[in-house]
Coordinates of C-alpha atoms and ligand atoms in Angstrom, one line a residue:
M85 CA 0.0 0.0 0.0
F86 CA 3.0 2.3 0.4
G87 CA 4.2 1.7 -3.2
A88 CA 4.1 -0.6 -6.1
T89 CA 4.5 -4.3 -5.4
L90 CA 7.6 -5.9 -6.8
P91 CA 7.0 -8.8 -9.2
R92 CA 6.7 -12.1 -7.5
A93 CA 10.1 -13.2 -9.1
H94 CA 11.9 -10.4 -7.2
S95 CA 15.5 -11.2 -6.4
G96 CA 16.9 -11.0 -2.9
W97 CA 18.9 -8.0 -4.0
L98 CA 15.7 -6.1 -5.0
A99 CA 14.1 -6.9 -1.7
V100 CA 17.1 -5.7 0.2
A101 CA 17.3 -2.6 -1.9
A102 CA 13.6 -2.0 -1.1
V103 CA 14.4 -2.0 2.6
V104 CA 17.4 0.2 2.2
F105 CA 15.3 2.6 0.1
S106 CA 12.5 2.5 2.7
I107 CA 15.0 3.3 5.5
A108 CA 16.6 6.1 3.5
C109 CA 13.2 7.6 2.9
G110 CA 12.2 7.4 6.5
G111 CA 10.0 4.3 5.9
P112 CA 6.5 4.1 7.1
P113 CA 6.9 5.3 10.7
Q114 CA 4.2 3.2 12.2
D115 CA 6.5 0.3 12.5
D116 CA 9.7 2.1 13.5
A117 CA 8.1 2.4 16.9
R118 CA 6.8 -1.1 17.1
P119 CA 8.4 -3.0 20.0
A120 CA 11.7 -4.4 19.0
T121 CA 11.6 -8.0 18.1
P122 CA 15.0 -9.7 17.8
T123 CA 16.9 -8.4 14.8
T124 CA 19.3 -11.4 14.8
P125 CA 18.9 -13.1 11.5
P126 CA 16.9 -16.3 11.8
T127 CA 19.0 -19.4 11.6
G128 CA 19.2 -20.9 8.1
G129 CA 21.6 -22.8 5.9
T130 CA 24.0 -21.4 3.3
V131 CA 23.5 -21.7 -0.4
S132 CA 25.8 -24.6 -0.7
E133 CA 23.9 -26.9 1.7
P134 CA 22.0 -29.8 0.1
A135 CA 18.3 -28.9 -0.2
A136 CA 16.1 -30.3 2.6
P137 CA 12.9 -32.0 1.6
P138 CA 10.1 -29.4 1.5
P139 CA 7.9 -29.4 4.6
A140 CA 4.3 -30.5 4.4
C141 CA 1.9 -27.7 3.6
A142 CA -1.0 -26.9 6.0
N143 CA -4.4 -27.9 4.8
P144 CA -7.3 -25.4 5.0
M145 CA -10.3 -26.3 7.2
P146 CA -12.9 -28.4 5.3
E147 CA -15.6 -26.0 4.1
A148 CA -18.3 -28.0 6.0
D149 CA -16.5 -27.3 9.3
V150 CA -16.3 -23.5 8.8
Q151 CA -18.4 -21.6 11.3
S152 CA -19.2 -18.0 11.6
L153 CA -17.0 -15.7 13.7
Q154 CA -19.7 -13.1 14.2
A155 CA -22.1 -15.7 15.5
A156 CA -19.6 -17.3 17.8
F157 CA -18.7 -13.9 19.3
E158 CA -22.2 -12.6 19.4
P159 CA -22.3 -12.6 23.3
H160 CA -18.9 -10.9 23.5
F161 CA -18.1 -8.3 20.9
R162 CA -18.5 -7.5 17.3
I163 CA -16.1 -9.0 14.8
G164 CA -14.8 -6.6 12.1
V165 CA -12.9 -6.6 8.9
A166 CA -11.1 -3.9 7.0
V167 CA -12.2 -3.8 3.4
S168 CA -11.0 -2.2 0.1
P169 CA -13.2 -1.3 -2.9
F170 CA -12.3 -4.7 -4.5
N171 CA -14.3 -6.4 -1.8
F172 CA -17.6 -4.7 -2.8
S173 CA -17.7 -6.3 -6.2
D174 CA -15.9 -9.6 -5.7
A175 CA -18.7 -12.1 -5.1
A176 CA -16.6 -14.5 -3.1
S177 CA -15.4 -11.9 -0.7
V178 CA -18.9 -10.4 -0.4
E179 CA -20.2 -13.8 0.6
L180 CA -17.4 -14.4 3.1
I181 CA -17.7 -10.9 4.7
S182 CA -21.5 -11.3 5.0
Q183 CA -21.1 -14.7 6.7
Q184 CA -18.2 -13.9 9.1
F185 CA -18.3 -10.2 10.1
N186 CA -20.7 -7.7 11.6
H187 CA -18.4 -4.6 11.9
L188 CA -16.7 -2.9 9.0
S189 CA -13.5 -0.8 8.7
P190 CA -12.4 1.2 5.6
E191 CA -8.7 0.3 5.5
N192 CA -7.6 3.2 3.2
L193 CA -10.7 4.7 1.6
L194 CA -11.6 7.3 4.2
K195 CA -8.0 8.5 4.8
W196 CA -7.5 12.2 3.9
S197 CA -5.3 11.4 0.8
S198 CA -8.1 9.1 -0.6
V199 CA -11.1 11.1 0.1
H200 CA -9.8 14.7 0.0
P201 CA -6.6 14.7 -2.1
E202 CA -6.6 18.3 -3.3
P203 CA -8.0 21.5 -1.7
G204 CA -11.8 21.5 -2.4
Q205 CA -11.7 18.1 -4.2
Y206 CA -13.5 15.2 -2.5
N207 CA -13.9 11.7 -3.8
F208 CA -16.9 10.0 -2.2
E209 CA -17.5 7.1 -4.7
F210 CA -15.8 4.4 -2.6
A211 CA -16.7 6.0 0.7
D212 CA -20.4 6.0 -0.2
Q213 CA -20.1 2.4 -1.4
Y214 CA -18.4 1.4 1.9
V215 CA -21.1 2.9 4.2
T216 CA -23.9 1.5 2.1
F217 CA -22.2 -2.0 2.1
G218 CA -22.1 -2.0 5.9
E219 CA -25.6 -0.7 6.3
E220 CA -27.1 -3.3 4.0
R221 CA -25.6 -6.0 6.1
D222 CA -26.5 -4.5 9.4
M223 CA -22.8 -4.0 10.3
T224 CA -21.4 -1.2 12.5
V225 CA -19.5 1.1 10.2
Y226 CA -16.2 2.5 11.4
G227 CA -14.4 5.7 10.3
H228 CA -10.7 5.8 9.9
V229 CA -9.1 8.4 10.2
L230 CA -9.3 12.2 10.8
V231 CA -5.9 13.3 12.1
W232 CA -2.8 11.2 11.2
H233 CA 0.6 12.2 10.0
Q234 CA 0.5 9.6 7.1
Q235 CA -1.6 9.4 4.0
V236 CA -2.4 13.1 4.4
P237 CA -1.5 15.4 1.5
A238 CA 1.4 17.8 2.0
W239 CA -0.8 20.8 1.0
V240 CA -2.8 20.5 4.2
F241 CA 0.1 21.9 6.1
R242 CA 1.3 24.6 3.7
A243 CA 0.4 28.3 4.0
D244 CA 0.4 28.4 0.2
V245 CA -1.1 25.1 -0.8
A246 CA 0.3 25.1 -4.3
N247 CA 3.9 25.9 -3.3
E248 CA 6.1 23.0 -2.1
D249 CA 8.5 25.4 -0.4
S250 CA 5.7 27.2 1.4
P251 CA 6.1 27.8 5.2
D252 CA 3.6 26.1 7.5
V253 CA 0.0 27.2 7.5
S254 CA -1.1 29.1 10.6
R255 CA -2.7 27.3 13.5
D256 CA -6.0 29.0 12.8
E257 CA -6.0 28.2 9.2
L258 CA -5.1 24.5 9.8
L259 CA -8.1 24.3 12.3
T260 CA -10.3 25.8 9.6
R261 CA -9.1 23.2 7.1
L262 CA -9.6 20.4 9.5
T263 CA -13.1 21.7 10.4
E264 CA -14.0 21.8 6.7
H265 CA -12.6 18.3 6.3
I266 CA -14.5 16.8 9.2
T267 CA -17.7 18.6 8.3
T268 CA -17.6 17.5 4.7
V269 CA -16.4 13.9 5.2
A270 CA -17.6 12.8 8.5
G271 CA -20.6 15.2 8.4
R272 CA -21.7 13.6 5.1
Y273 CA -22.4 10.3 7.0
G274 CA -23.4 11.6 10.5
D275 CA -24.5 8.7 12.7
R276 CA -24.3 6.2 9.8
I277 CA -20.6 6.0 10.9
E278 CA -20.7 4.9 14.5
Y279 CA -17.1 5.4 15.4
W280 CA -14.3 7.7 14.2
D281 CA -10.6 7.4 14.8
V282 CA -10.1 11.1 15.7
V283 CA -6.3 10.9 16.2
N284 CA -4.1 8.0 15.1
E285 CA -0.5 7.3 16.3
A286 CA 0.4 10.3 18.3
F287 CA 3.0 8.6 20.6
N288 CA 6.5 7.3 20.2
D289 CA 7.6 3.9 21.6
D290 CA 8.8 5.6 24.8
G291 CA 5.5 7.3 25.5
S292 CA 6.6 10.8 24.4
L293 CA 4.5 12.7 21.9
R294 CA 5.4 12.0 18.3
D295 CA 6.7 15.0 16.2
T296 CA 4.2 15.5 13.4
P297 CA 3.0 18.5 11.4
W298 CA -0.2 18.4 13.4
R299 CA 1.7 18.8 16.7
R300 CA 4.1 21.3 15.3
I301 CA 1.4 23.6 14.0
L302 CA -1.5 23.1 16.5
G303 CA 0.8 22.9 19.6
D304 CA 1.5 20.1 22.1
D305 CA -2.1 20.1 23.4
Y306 CA -3.4 19.3 19.9
I307 CA -5.0 16.0 20.9
A308 CA -7.3 17.8 23.2
T309 CA -7.9 20.5 20.6
V310 CA -8.8 18.0 18.0
F311 CA -11.1 15.9 20.2
Q312 CA -12.9 19.1 21.3
L313 CA -13.4 20.0 17.7
A314 CA -14.6 16.5 16.8
D315 CA -17.0 16.5 19.7
S316 CA -18.6 19.7 18.5
L317 CA -18.9 18.5 14.9
L318 CA -19.7 14.8 15.4
P319 CA -22.2 14.6 18.3
D320 CA -23.6 11.3 17.1
S321 CA -20.4 9.3 16.5
K322 CA -18.1 7.7 19.1
L323 CA -14.7 9.4 19.2
V324 CA -11.7 7.1 19.4
Y325 CA -8.0 7.5 20.1
N326 CA -6.1 4.8 18.0
D327 CA -2.5 3.7 18.1
F328 CA -0.3 0.6 17.8
S329 CA 1.8 -1.2 20.4
L330 CA -0.3 0.1 23.3
A331 CA 0.3 -3.3 24.9
S332 CA 3.9 -2.1 25.4
E333 CA 4.1 -0.5 28.8
P334 CA 6.1 2.7 28.2
K335 CA 4.1 3.7 25.2
R336 CA 0.8 3.0 27.0
A337 CA 1.9 5.0 30.0
G338 CA 2.4 8.1 27.8
A339 CA -0.9 7.6 26.0
L340 CA -2.8 6.9 29.3
A341 CA -1.5 10.1 30.9
V342 CA -2.7 12.2 28.0
L343 CA -6.1 10.4 27.7
Q344 CA -6.6 10.7 31.5
D345 CA -5.9 14.4 31.3
L346 CA -8.5 14.8 28.5
K347 CA -11.0 13.1 30.6
S348 CA -10.3 15.2 33.7
R349 CA -10.8 18.3 31.6
G350 CA -14.2 17.0 30.5
I351 CA -13.2 16.4 26.9
R352 CA -15.1 13.6 25.3
I353 CA -13.2 10.5 24.3
D354 CA -15.3 7.4 24.0
A355 CA -12.9 4.6 23.2
V356 CA -9.3 3.6 22.7
G357 CA -8.3 1.6 19.7
E358 CA -5.3 -0.7 19.9
Q359 CA -4.4 -1.5 16.3
G360 CA -3.1 -5.0 17.2
H361 CA -0.4 -5.5 14.5
Y362 CA 1.1 -8.4 16.4
N363 CA 3.6 -11.2 15.7
M364 CA 4.3 -14.6 17.1
N365 CA 6.1 -13.2 20.2
Y366 CA 4.7 -9.7 20.8
P367 CA 2.6 -9.1 22.8
D368 CA 2.8 -11.8 25.3
V369 CA -0.6 -12.6 26.8
S370 CA 0.2 -10.9 30.1
Q371 CA 1.0 -7.6 28.3
L372 CA -2.3 -7.8 26.4
D373 CA -4.1 -8.6 29.7
Q374 CA -2.5 -5.6 31.5
M375 CA -3.4 -3.3 28.6
L376 CA -7.0 -4.3 28.8
Q377 CA -7.1 -3.8 32.5
D378 CA -5.6 -0.4 32.2
F379 CA -8.1 0.7 29.6
E380 CA -10.9 -0.6 31.7
E381 CA -9.6 1.6 34.6
L382 CA -9.5 4.6 32.3
G383 CA -13.2 4.1 31.8
V384 CA -13.4 4.1 28.1
G385 CA -14.6 1.6 25.5
V386 CA -11.9 -0.6 23.8
L387 CA -11.6 -1.8 20.2
L388 CA -8.9 -3.9 18.6
T389 CA -8.9 -2.0 15.3
E390 CA -6.3 -3.6 12.9
L391 CA -5.6 -7.1 14.1
D392 CA -3.1 -9.3 12.3
V393 CA -0.3 -11.7 13.3
D394 CA 2.9 -11.5 11.3
V395 CA 4.4 -15.0 11.0
L396 CA 7.5 -14.1 9.0
P397 CA 11.0 -13.6 10.4
N398 CA 11.6 -10.0 11.5
A399 CA 13.2 -8.2 8.5
Q400 CA 13.6 -4.8 10.2
G401 CA 17.3 -5.4 11.0
I402 CA 18.5 -6.5 7.6
Q403 CA 20.0 -3.2 6.4
G404 CA 23.1 -4.2 8.2
A405 CA 23.1 -7.5 6.4
D406 CA 26.4 -9.0 5.2
L407 CA 26.7 -10.5 1.7
D408 CA 26.0 -14.0 2.9
M409 CA 22.7 -13.0 4.4
I410 CA 21.7 -11.1 1.3
A411 CA 22.5 -14.2 -0.8
N412 CA 20.2 -16.2 1.5
Y413 CA 17.5 -13.5 1.6
D414 CA 14.6 -15.5 0.4
K415 CA 15.4 -18.5 2.6
L416 CA 15.9 -16.4 5.7
Y417 CA 13.2 -13.7 5.4
D418 CA 10.6 -15.0 3.0
P419 CA 10.6 -18.7 3.9
Y420 CA 7.0 -19.7 3.2
R421 CA 6.7 -18.6 -0.4
E422 CA 5.3 -21.9 -1.6
C423 CA 3.0 -22.5 1.3
L424 CA 2.6 -22.3 5.1
P425 CA 4.1 -25.5 6.6
E426 CA 1.7 -27.4 8.8
T427 CA 4.0 -27.1 11.7
V428 CA 4.0 -23.3 11.5
D429 CA 0.2 -23.3 10.9
A430 CA -0.3 -25.2 14.1
K431 CA 1.9 -22.7 16.1
L432 CA 0.0 -19.8 14.5
A433 CA -3.4 -21.4 15.4
A434 CA -2.2 -21.7 19.0
R435 CA -1.1 -18.1 19.0
W436 CA -4.5 -17.0 17.7
H437 CA -6.2 -19.0 20.4
A438 CA -4.0 -17.5 23.2
L439 CA -4.7 -13.9 22.0
F440 CA -8.5 -14.5 21.8
A441 CA -8.6 -16.2 25.1
V442 CA -7.4 -12.9 26.7
L443 CA -9.8 -10.8 24.6
V444 CA -12.7 -12.9 25.7
D445 CA -11.7 -12.5 29.3
H446 CA -12.1 -8.8 28.9
A447 CA -15.2 -9.0 26.6
D448 CA -17.1 -6.6 28.9
V449 CA -15.0 -3.7 27.9
I450 CA -14.4 -4.6 24.2
D451 CA -16.8 -3.3 21.6
A452 CA -15.3 -4.9 18.5
V453 CA -12.2 -6.8 17.3
T454 CA -11.3 -6.1 13.7
F455 CA -9.1 -8.1 11.3
W456 CA -6.9 -5.9 9.1
G457 CA -8.0 -7.4 5.8
V458 CA -10.3 -10.1 4.5
S459 CA -7.6 -12.6 3.4
D460 CA -3.8 -13.0 3.4
A461 CA -3.8 -11.9 -0.2
Q462 CA -4.9 -8.4 0.8
S463 CA -2.6 -7.9 3.8
W464 CA -0.2 -5.0 3.9
L465 CA 2.2 -7.4 5.6
N466 CA 3.1 -8.9 2.2
N467 CA 4.7 -5.6 1.5
W468 CA 6.0 -4.3 4.8
P469 CA 8.7 -3.8 5.9
V470 CA 9.9 -5.6 2.8
Q471 CA 8.0 -5.6 -0.5
G472 CA 6.9 -8.8 -2.1
R473 CA 7.0 -11.4 0.7
T474 CA 4.4 -14.1 1.3
N475 CA 2.8 -13.6 4.7
Y476 CA -0.1 -15.3 6.5
P477 CA -1.4 -12.8 9.0
L478 CA -5.2 -13.4 8.8
L479 CA -7.6 -16.2 9.4
F480 CA -8.5 -16.7 5.7
N481 CA -6.1 -17.9 3.0
R482 CA -5.5 -16.3 -0.4
D483 CA -8.3 -18.5 -1.9
L484 CA -10.7 -17.5 1.0
T485 CA -10.6 -21.0 2.5
A486 CA -10.2 -20.9 6.3
K487 CA -7.0 -21.6 8.2
S488 CA -7.1 -24.1 11.1
A489 CA -6.8 -21.0 13.3
L490 CA -10.4 -20.1 12.6
A491 CA -11.5 -23.1 14.6
N492 CA -9.1 -22.1 17.4
V493 CA -10.5 -18.6 17.5
I494 CA -14.1 -19.8 17.6
D495 CA -13.1 -22.3 20.3
A496 CA -11.8 -19.3 22.4
A497 CA -15.2 -17.7 22.2
G498 CA -16.5 -20.7 24.3
T499 CA -19.9 -20.4 22.8
Q500 CA -20.1 -23.5 20.4
Ligands
GLA769 C1 -1.5 2.0 10.4 C2 -2.7 2.7 10.0 C3 -3.6 1.9 9.0 C4 -2.7 1.2 8.0 C5 -1.6 0.4 8.7 C6 -0.8 -0.3 7.7 O1 -1.8 1.0 11.3 O2 -3.6 3.1 11.1 O3 -4.5 2.7 8.4 O4 -2.2 2.2 7.1 O5 -0.8 1.3 9.4 O6 -1.6 -1.1 6.8

């Protein structure tokens, strides 16, 4: 989603070059702050080793055994999915979404750069389809996102919108632009969109406030300012603060301090969204449990807004790679290109069960848990932090069959 996908036959060199390029360009910042996972390269052979026999591939669940997530979790919380315009016309994904999910998130299509790319130019075609699609299926419809430092056009922050070298816009004018944006986009749908991510990703890993153009221009108290504005413009939608890695203690502490301050000043904030871009190690279940306890104490609703589990080796440290590692790139960092081995599938299914067991324990504070994409084919994790890998972060395979993990997640609901 952050650039063109490399052809499937990419070489290791191309993939490494993509990482170096991404780092040189600053890379998508949402992951630079994700809790560090070990950067040591995974163990693997060298090119000269004899080829090992290929591992057995995992089988999907038999179609007759597939049950509905939304039905299984009905007593607990809604089960959501992030969609793209492709999903509205693809009959197979329409059927799957209708069967499995009762809450809808717009992945990219309500972001500023999609819906309002130029001053005065709004694109509502996909946004309208999105809201109607959810309503027709009696789903709760989610709004993502009003204030974020990514996927927002540069003109928004310029005094002279047409001049790339323009100094920053004034605080008052930025608030005017934001008011117009919220009124035109969110106001178009009113209570048809039940939740809005008002501010996304305002904190660094250590809990300090992230430097963004919003903060620079609106001031350090901008989260309060923006929530007050959203409250006045969107009385009928729930207002959410959304971020990743809130299960990580230092970051959560920073966020909680600001959110508590907002509440003590009487500023409306209805819920916290933990994105939930997880992997096989992070977070451990006690971190997730503690996060949910802390949110409950804060006295707001909770949503898991962008859940996925990255099963590939961590590729964030490979810019320091030596030549041998680069030669072995595919084997080390993209090891499941042919299929997900059944041994890994079993570990993944256990991981999903453990995560959902904690979520069910805290079901009384959770409004919805949303998967970040319909199937593995659509996941951003095939292209981040390295383009063109083959990842397996969701419950449905590329052909929309269910992974064995679906049964584990449904088992964790304890309702069957
Ligand atoms: C963040 C954003 C999402 C999406 C993901 C990557 O989590 O909130 O909208 O861009 O990054 O897919």
